[in-house]
Coordinates of C-alpha atoms in Angstrom, one line a residue:
M16 CA 49.0 100.5 -91.1
C17 CA 49.3 102.6 -94.2
G18 CA 48.5 106.2 -94.2
V19 CA 45.9 107.7 -96.4
F20 CA 48.3 110.0 -98.2
G21 CA 50.9 107.4 -99.2
V22 CA 53.0 107.6 -96.0
G23 CA 53.1 105.6 -92.9
A24 CA 50.6 106.6 -90.1
D25 CA 52.0 105.9 -86.6
E26 CA 48.5 106.2 -85.0
E27 CA 44.9 106.5 -86.1
K28 CA 42.0 107.9 -84.1
R29 CA 38.3 107.8 -84.8
V30 CA 36.3 110.9 -84.0
S31 CA 32.5 111.5 -84.2
V32 CA 30.8 114.9 -84.1
M33 CA 27.2 116.1 -84.5
E34 CA 26.4 118.1 -87.7
G35 CA 26.7 121.8 -87.0
D36 CA 29.0 121.4 -83.9
P37 CA 32.8 122.0 -83.8
V38 CA 35.5 119.3 -83.4
T39 CA 39.1 119.6 -82.3
L40 CA 41.8 117.1 -83.4
N41 CA 44.5 116.9 -80.8
P42 CA 48.0 115.6 -81.5
D43 CA 49.9 113.5 -79.0
P44 CA 51.7 116.1 -76.9
T45 CA 54.8 113.9 -76.6
K46 CA 55.2 113.8 -80.3
I47 CA 55.1 117.6 -81.0
Q48 CA 58.0 118.5 -78.6
G49 CA 60.7 120.3 -80.5
F50 CA 58.8 120.2 -83.8
I51 CA 60.1 122.2 -86.8
L52 CA 56.9 122.2 -88.8
I53 CA 53.3 120.8 -88.3
L54 CA 51.2 120.0 -91.4
W55 CA 47.5 119.1 -91.5
R56 CA 46.3 117.3 -94.6
F57 CA 42.8 116.2 -95.8
G58 CA 41.4 113.6 -98.1
E59 CA 42.9 111.1 -100.5
S60 CA 44.8 113.9 -102.3
G61 CA 46.6 114.9 -99.1
S62 CA 46.2 118.6 -99.7
V63 CA 47.7 120.7 -96.9
I64 CA 44.9 122.7 -95.3
A65 CA 46.8 124.1 -92.3
E66 CA 50.4 124.4 -91.2
T67 CA 52.6 126.2 -88.5
D68 CA 56.3 126.4 -87.7
G69 CA 55.4 127.4 -84.1
T70 CA 55.2 131.0 -84.8
K71 CA 53.3 131.6 -88.1
I72 CA 50.1 129.9 -89.2
S73 CA 48.9 129.5 -92.7
Y74 CA 46.1 127.7 -94.6
P75 CA 47.5 127.0 -98.0
H76 CA 44.6 125.2 -99.7
L77 CA 41.6 126.8 -98.0
T78 CA 38.8 125.7 -100.4
E79 CA 35.0 126.3 -100.0
R80 CA 34.8 123.1 -98.0
F81 CA 36.7 124.7 -95.1
R82 CA 35.9 128.4 -95.6
D83 CA 35.9 130.2 -92.2
R84 CA 36.0 126.9 -90.4
L85 CA 39.6 126.2 -89.5
K86 CA 41.6 127.3 -86.5
L87 CA 45.1 125.9 -85.8
D88 CA 46.9 126.3 -82.5
H89 CA 50.5 127.1 -83.2
Q90 CA 51.7 125.8 -79.8
T91 CA 49.8 122.5 -79.5
G92 CA 49.2 121.8 -83.1
S93 CA 45.5 121.1 -82.4
L94 CA 43.2 121.7 -85.4
T95 CA 39.6 122.9 -84.7
I96 CA 37.0 122.7 -87.4
N97 CA 33.8 124.7 -86.8
N98 CA 30.3 124.1 -88.0
M99 CA 30.8 120.6 -89.2
R100 CA 29.0 119.2 -92.2
N101 CA 28.9 115.8 -93.9
K102 CA 31.3 117.1 -96.5
Q103 CA 33.9 117.6 -93.8
S104 CA 33.8 113.9 -93.0
G105 CA 36.9 111.9 -94.0
F106 CA 40.5 111.4 -93.1
Y107 CA 42.8 114.1 -91.6
Q108 CA 46.5 113.4 -91.4
L109 CA 48.9 115.2 -89.1
E110 CA 52.6 115.3 -90.1
I111 CA 55.1 116.5 -87.5
N112 CA 58.6 117.3 -88.8
H113 CA 61.5 117.1 -86.4
S114 CA 65.2 117.3 -87.0
A115 CA 65.4 113.5 -86.4
G116 CA 62.6 112.7 -88.8
N117 CA 58.8 112.8 -89.3
T118 CA 55.9 111.5 -87.2
Y119 CA 52.4 110.9 -88.5
M120 CA 48.9 110.6 -87.0
R121 CA 45.6 110.0 -88.8
F122 CA 42.1 110.9 -87.7
S123 CA 38.9 109.4 -89.2
V124 CA 36.1 112.0 -88.6
T125 CA 32.4 111.1 -88.9
V126 CA 29.6 113.6 -88.9
Y127 CA 26.2 112.4 -87.6
E128 CA 22.8 113.8 -86.6
S129 CA 21.2 113.8 -83.2
P130 CA 17.8 115.3 -83.2
P131 CA 16.8 117.1 -80.0
V132 CA 13.4 117.4 -78.3
I133 CA 11.3 120.0 -80.0
D134 CA 7.8 121.3 -80.0
I135 CA 5.2 121.0 -82.7
E136 CA 3.4 123.8 -84.6
M137 CA 0.0 123.0 -85.9
K138 CA -1.0 124.0 -89.4
S139 CA -4.6 123.5 -90.7
V140 CA -5.5 124.2 -94.3
T141 CA -8.4 123.5 -96.7
E142 CA -7.7 121.1 -99.6
G143 CA -6.6 123.0 -102.6
D144 CA -5.1 125.9 -100.7
S145 CA -1.4 126.6 -100.2
V146 CA 0.4 126.2 -96.8
T147 CA 3.8 127.7 -95.9
L148 CA 6.0 126.3 -93.2
Q149 CA 8.2 129.1 -91.8
T150 CA 11.8 128.5 -90.7
D151 CA 11.9 131.8 -88.8
V152 CA 15.2 132.6 -90.5
T153 CA 15.0 136.4 -90.9
E154 CA 18.6 137.4 -91.2
P155 CA 20.8 134.5 -92.6
H156 CA 24.4 134.4 -91.5
G157 CA 25.4 133.1 -94.9
D158 CA 26.3 129.6 -94.0
E159 CA 22.9 128.0 -93.1
L160 CA 22.1 124.5 -94.2
I161 CA 18.3 124.0 -94.2
V162 CA 16.9 120.4 -94.6
W163 CA 13.2 119.5 -94.8
R164 CA 12.0 116.0 -94.0
V165 CA 8.5 114.4 -93.9
G166 CA 6.9 111.6 -91.9
D167 CA 8.2 109.4 -89.1
E168 CA 10.7 107.9 -91.5
G169 CA 12.3 111.3 -92.0
K170 CA 12.1 111.2 -95.8
L171 CA 14.1 114.1 -97.4
I172 CA 12.0 116.4 -99.5
A173 CA 13.9 119.7 -99.8
K174 CA 17.3 121.2 -99.0
R175 CA 18.7 124.7 -99.1
D176 CA 22.4 125.4 -98.7
I177 CA 22.8 129.2 -98.4
E178 CA 26.6 128.9 -98.2
A179 CA 26.7 127.0 -101.5
K180 CA 23.8 129.0 -102.9
S181 CA 22.1 125.8 -104.0
S182 CA 18.6 124.5 -103.5
K183 CA 17.2 121.1 -104.3
L184 CA 13.6 119.6 -104.2
Y185 CA 13.3 115.8 -104.0
E186 CA 9.8 115.7 -105.5
D187 CA 10.8 112.8 -107.7
T188 CA 11.3 110.6 -104.7
N189 CA 7.7 111.1 -103.6
E190 CA 5.0 111.4 -106.3
R191 CA 2.5 113.1 -104.1
F192 CA 4.5 116.3 -104.0
R193 CA 5.4 116.5 -107.7
D194 CA 5.5 120.1 -108.9
R195 CA 3.9 121.3 -105.7
L196 CA 6.9 122.3 -103.5
Q197 CA 8.4 125.7 -103.4
L198 CA 11.5 126.6 -101.3
D199 CA 12.2 130.3 -100.3
H200 CA 15.9 131.0 -101.3
Q201 CA 16.3 133.6 -98.6
T202 CA 14.7 132.0 -95.6
G203 CA 14.4 128.3 -96.6
S204 CA 10.7 128.3 -95.8
L205 CA 8.7 125.5 -97.5
T206 CA 5.4 126.1 -99.3
I207 CA 3.1 123.2 -100.4
T208 CA 0.8 124.4 -103.2
N209 CA -2.6 122.9 -104.1
S210 CA -2.6 120.9 -100.9
R211 CA -4.2 117.5 -100.7
T212 CA -5.5 115.5 -97.8
T213 CA -2.6 113.1 -98.3
D214 CA -0.3 116.0 -97.4
S215 CA -1.5 115.7 -93.7
E216 CA 1.8 114.7 -92.1
L217 CA 4.6 115.6 -89.7
Y218 CA 7.2 117.9 -91.3
T219 CA 10.6 118.6 -89.7
V220 CA 13.2 121.2 -90.6
K221 CA 16.8 121.3 -89.4
I222 CA 18.7 124.6 -89.6
S223 CA 22.5 124.4 -89.1
S224 CA 24.9 127.3 -89.1
S225 CA 28.2 128.3 -87.4
K226 CA 26.1 130.1 -84.8
Q227 CA 23.7 127.2 -83.8
T228 CA 21.6 124.2 -84.9
S229 CA 17.8 124.5 -84.4
Y230 CA 14.8 122.4 -85.3
K231 CA 11.1 123.0 -86.0
R232 CA 8.3 120.5 -86.5
F233 CA 4.9 121.1 -88.1
N234 CA 1.8 118.9 -87.9
V235 CA -0.1 119.7 -91.1
N236 CA -3.8 118.9 -91.3
V237 CA -5.5 119.2 -94.7
T238 CA -9.3 119.0 -94.6
E239 CA -11.8 118.6 -97.4
P240 CA -13.8 121.8 -98.2
V241 CA -17.4 121.9 -96.9
V242 CA -19.9 123.0 -99.7
S243 CA -23.5 123.8 -98.6
P244 CA -25.3 126.6 -100.5
V245 CA -28.5 126.3 -98.3
L246 CA -28.1 125.0 -94.8
S247 CA -30.9 123.5 -92.8
S248 CA -30.8 123.4 -89.0
G249 CA -29.9 119.8 -89.2
A250 CA -27.0 120.5 -91.6
V251 CA -25.7 123.3 -89.4
A252 CA -25.8 120.8 -86.5
G253 CA -23.9 118.3 -88.6
I254 CA -21.3 120.8 -89.6
V255 CA -20.8 121.8 -85.9
V256 CA -20.3 118.1 -85.1
V257 CA -17.8 117.7 -87.9
L258 CA -15.8 120.8 -86.8
L259 CA -15.8 119.6 -83.3
L260 CA -14.4 116.2 -84.5
V261 CA -11.8 118.1 -86.6
F262 CA -10.6 120.1 -83.6
A263 CA -10.6 116.9 -81.5
V264 CA -8.5 115.1 -84.1
A265 CA -6.1 118.1 -84.3
A266 CA -5.8 118.2 -80.5
F267 CA -5.2 114.4 -80.5
G268 CA -2.6 114.9 -83.2
V269 CA -0.6 117.3 -81.0
F270 CA -0.8 114.9 -78.1
Y271 CA 0.0 111.9 -80.3
Y272 CA 3.0 113.4 -82.0
R273 CA 4.4 114.8 -78.7
H274 CA 4.4 111.4 -77.2
K275 CA 4.8 109.1 -80.2
I276 CA 8.0 107.1 -80.3
S277 CA 9.2 107.6 -83.9
K278 CA 12.3 106.4 -85.7
Y279 CA 13.9 109.8 -85.6
E280 CA 12.8 111.2 -82.3
R281 CA 12.0 108.9 -79.4
Q282 CA 12.5 110.2 -75.9
M283 CA 11.7 109.3 -72.3
A284 CA 11.5 111.6 -69.2
V285 CA 14.0 111.8 -66.5
T286 CA 13.8 108.4 -64.6
E287 CA 16.2 108.9 -61.8
E288 CA 18.0 111.7 -59.9
K289 CA 20.6 111.0 -57.3
S290 CA 23.3 112.9 -55.6
V291 CA 26.8 111.7 -56.7
S292 CA 30.2 113.2 -56.0
L293 CA 33.7 111.7 -55.7
M294 CA 37.0 112.9 -54.6
E295 CA 39.8 113.7 -57.0
G296 CA 42.0 110.6 -57.5
D297 CA 39.1 108.1 -57.0
D298 CA 37.9 105.9 -59.8
V299 CA 34.3 106.1 -61.2
T300 CA 32.4 103.7 -63.4
L301 CA 29.6 105.1 -65.7
K302 CA 27.2 102.2 -66.2
T303 CA 25.1 101.7 -69.3
G304 CA 22.1 100.6 -67.2
A305 CA 20.8 98.5 -70.1
E306 CA 21.2 95.0 -71.4
V307 CA 23.9 95.2 -74.0
Q308 CA 24.2 92.6 -76.8
R309 CA 27.4 91.4 -78.3
D310 CA 26.8 93.1 -81.7
D311 CA 25.7 96.5 -80.2
Q312 CA 27.8 99.6 -81.0
I313 CA 28.6 101.5 -77.8
M314 CA 29.9 105.1 -78.0
W315 CA 30.9 107.3 -75.0
M316 CA 31.2 111.0 -75.7
F317 CA 32.2 114.0 -73.6
R318 CA 30.1 117.1 -73.9
P319 CA 29.5 119.9 -74.8
Q320 CA 31.4 119.2 -78.0
E321 CA 30.2 115.5 -78.2
T322 CA 33.9 114.4 -78.4
L323 CA 34.1 110.6 -78.8
I324 CA 36.3 109.2 -76.0
A325 CA 35.5 105.5 -76.1
E326 CA 33.8 103.1 -78.5
R327 CA 33.0 99.4 -78.8
Q328 CA 32.2 98.0 -82.2
E329 CA 32.5 94.5 -83.7
N330 CA 34.2 93.3 -80.5
R331 CA 36.9 96.0 -80.8
E332 CA 37.5 98.8 -78.4
T333 CA 39.0 102.2 -79.3
Y334 CA 39.8 105.2 -77.2
D335 CA 40.3 108.9 -78.0
G336 CA 40.7 110.5 -74.6
G337 CA 43.2 113.2 -75.7
L338 CA 45.1 115.1 -73.0
R339 CA 42.1 115.1 -70.7
F340 CA 41.7 111.3 -70.3
R341 CA 45.1 110.0 -71.4
D342 CA 45.6 106.4 -70.4
R343 CA 42.8 106.6 -67.8
L344 CA 39.8 105.1 -69.6
K345 CA 38.6 101.5 -69.5
L346 CA 35.6 100.1 -71.4
D347 CA 34.0 96.9 -70.1
K348 CA 33.7 94.5 -73.1
T349 CA 30.6 92.8 -71.7
T350 CA 28.4 95.6 -70.2
G351 CA 29.8 98.6 -72.1
S352 CA 30.3 100.5 -68.9
L353 CA 33.1 103.1 -68.9
T354 CA 35.6 103.4 -66.0
I355 CA 37.6 106.6 -65.5
R356 CA 40.6 106.0 -63.3
N357 CA 42.4 108.5 -61.1
T358 CA 39.8 111.2 -61.7
R359 CA 40.6 114.8 -61.8
T360 CA 38.5 118.0 -61.4
T361 CA 38.8 118.5 -65.1
D362 CA 36.8 115.3 -65.7
T363 CA 33.7 117.1 -64.3
G364 CA 31.0 117.4 -67.0
E365 CA 28.4 115.5 -69.0
Y366 CA 29.0 112.1 -70.5
K367 CA 26.8 110.9 -73.3
L368 CA 26.2 107.2 -74.0
Q369 CA 24.9 106.1 -77.4
I370 CA 23.9 102.4 -78.0
K371 CA 23.1 101.3 -81.5
S372 CA 21.3 97.9 -81.7
N373 CA 19.0 96.0 -84.1
S374 CA 16.0 97.5 -82.3
G375 CA 17.1 101.1 -82.6
V376 CA 19.3 103.8 -81.0
S377 CA 19.2 104.7 -77.3
Y378 CA 20.9 107.6 -75.5
K379 CA 21.9 108.3 -71.9
I380 CA 23.5 111.4 -70.4
L381 CA 25.2 111.4 -67.0
S382 CA 26.7 114.4 -65.1
V383 CA 29.8 113.7 -63.1
V384 CA 31.3 116.0 -60.5
V385 CA 34.9 115.5 -59.2
R386 CA 35.8 117.6 -56.2
G387 CA 39.2 118.5 -55.0
N388 CA 40.4 119.0 -51.4
G389 CA 38.5 121.8 -49.5
V390 CA 35.4 121.7 -51.6
N391 CA 32.1 121.9 -49.6
E392 CA 29.8 119.0 -50.4
S393 CA 26.8 121.4 -50.3
E394 CA 28.3 123.0 -53.4
I395 CA 28.2 119.7 -55.3
P396 CA 25.3 119.6 -57.8
L397 CA 23.0 116.7 -58.4
L398 CA 23.9 114.1 -61.0
N399 CA 20.9 114.1 -63.4
Q400 CA 20.4 111.0 -65.5
R401 CA 18.3 111.5 -68.7
I402 CA 17.5 108.6 -70.9
W403 CA 15.8 108.5 -74.3
T404 CA 15.7 106.1 -77.3
E405 CA 15.4 106.4 -81.0

């Protein structure tokens, strides 16, 4: 296989990470022993973004793309990239210089989104008035990325990148908002001016920074104005009925959007809880619990950093267990279940399963506890299984 920088790549690994989270690229420890120099390169140009001779660390070509994001371990050669964005997706090549020659590794990094479960804030406004959807960003850290979407289809309507000092409104992609959107450059809050009944929708904002990633949703209800100079008792009764209907619709809207299975945010409650523990050295199989088709993409990740450790795509399995799972993972080609052999206490944690199929995306999170000798079983927590689908 040819390397992306015009040199041979001895090994290539695929890594997936959620936007806003950190990711660590780990070299093969057997290949860095006795190294003279470690170089990390990025992109087709192969620019060196980090290097170490085992003592000193430098970041030669630290552009805006990686500002305040890189951390290189001078002993292991591992490279950590914090607060990942889509622009950090791409190929990273590791070059390890020894007295006997050079060794190369390549990492293909993909940044993806994974919307969490969030509450809805109700907004009611009369047609013609303005409505402002607040992000609650009062003191920006300076690297926030604020993205606004509308509807169940998640159509992009506005974006504010505080780090890049840029804002963009996507009014041309949706005629109903033309010349009626305003984005606050400080907080990223969105204002819809001269509101219309067609603006009644679900609005979602995602706020990503090096500190955290948060979401807010707004159910906006725009009603027609009621004009009645002189009101009879019958008219008053009619208005009362209309207002009651409006409040009933608004209440139904909250219930509906909290439970609606949408393309971007579908979820199910906890369906099963059981006590699971195993002794160190035993094998454990994490089952998908679902009917998996041949063309489905299956991804197993280890939390909290959502590090991809196993994947099945197009009848091909790949593993990226790093030091923690080295040579101990096995993915079932038929069911997608993941087996961890010769478990260790360091395998304790949450494992996230993502299945992409023609019908959508589903998730499953399993907590695994591996206990060593002398551990009291009463101290072993429950394994909680949470399932939801997109």
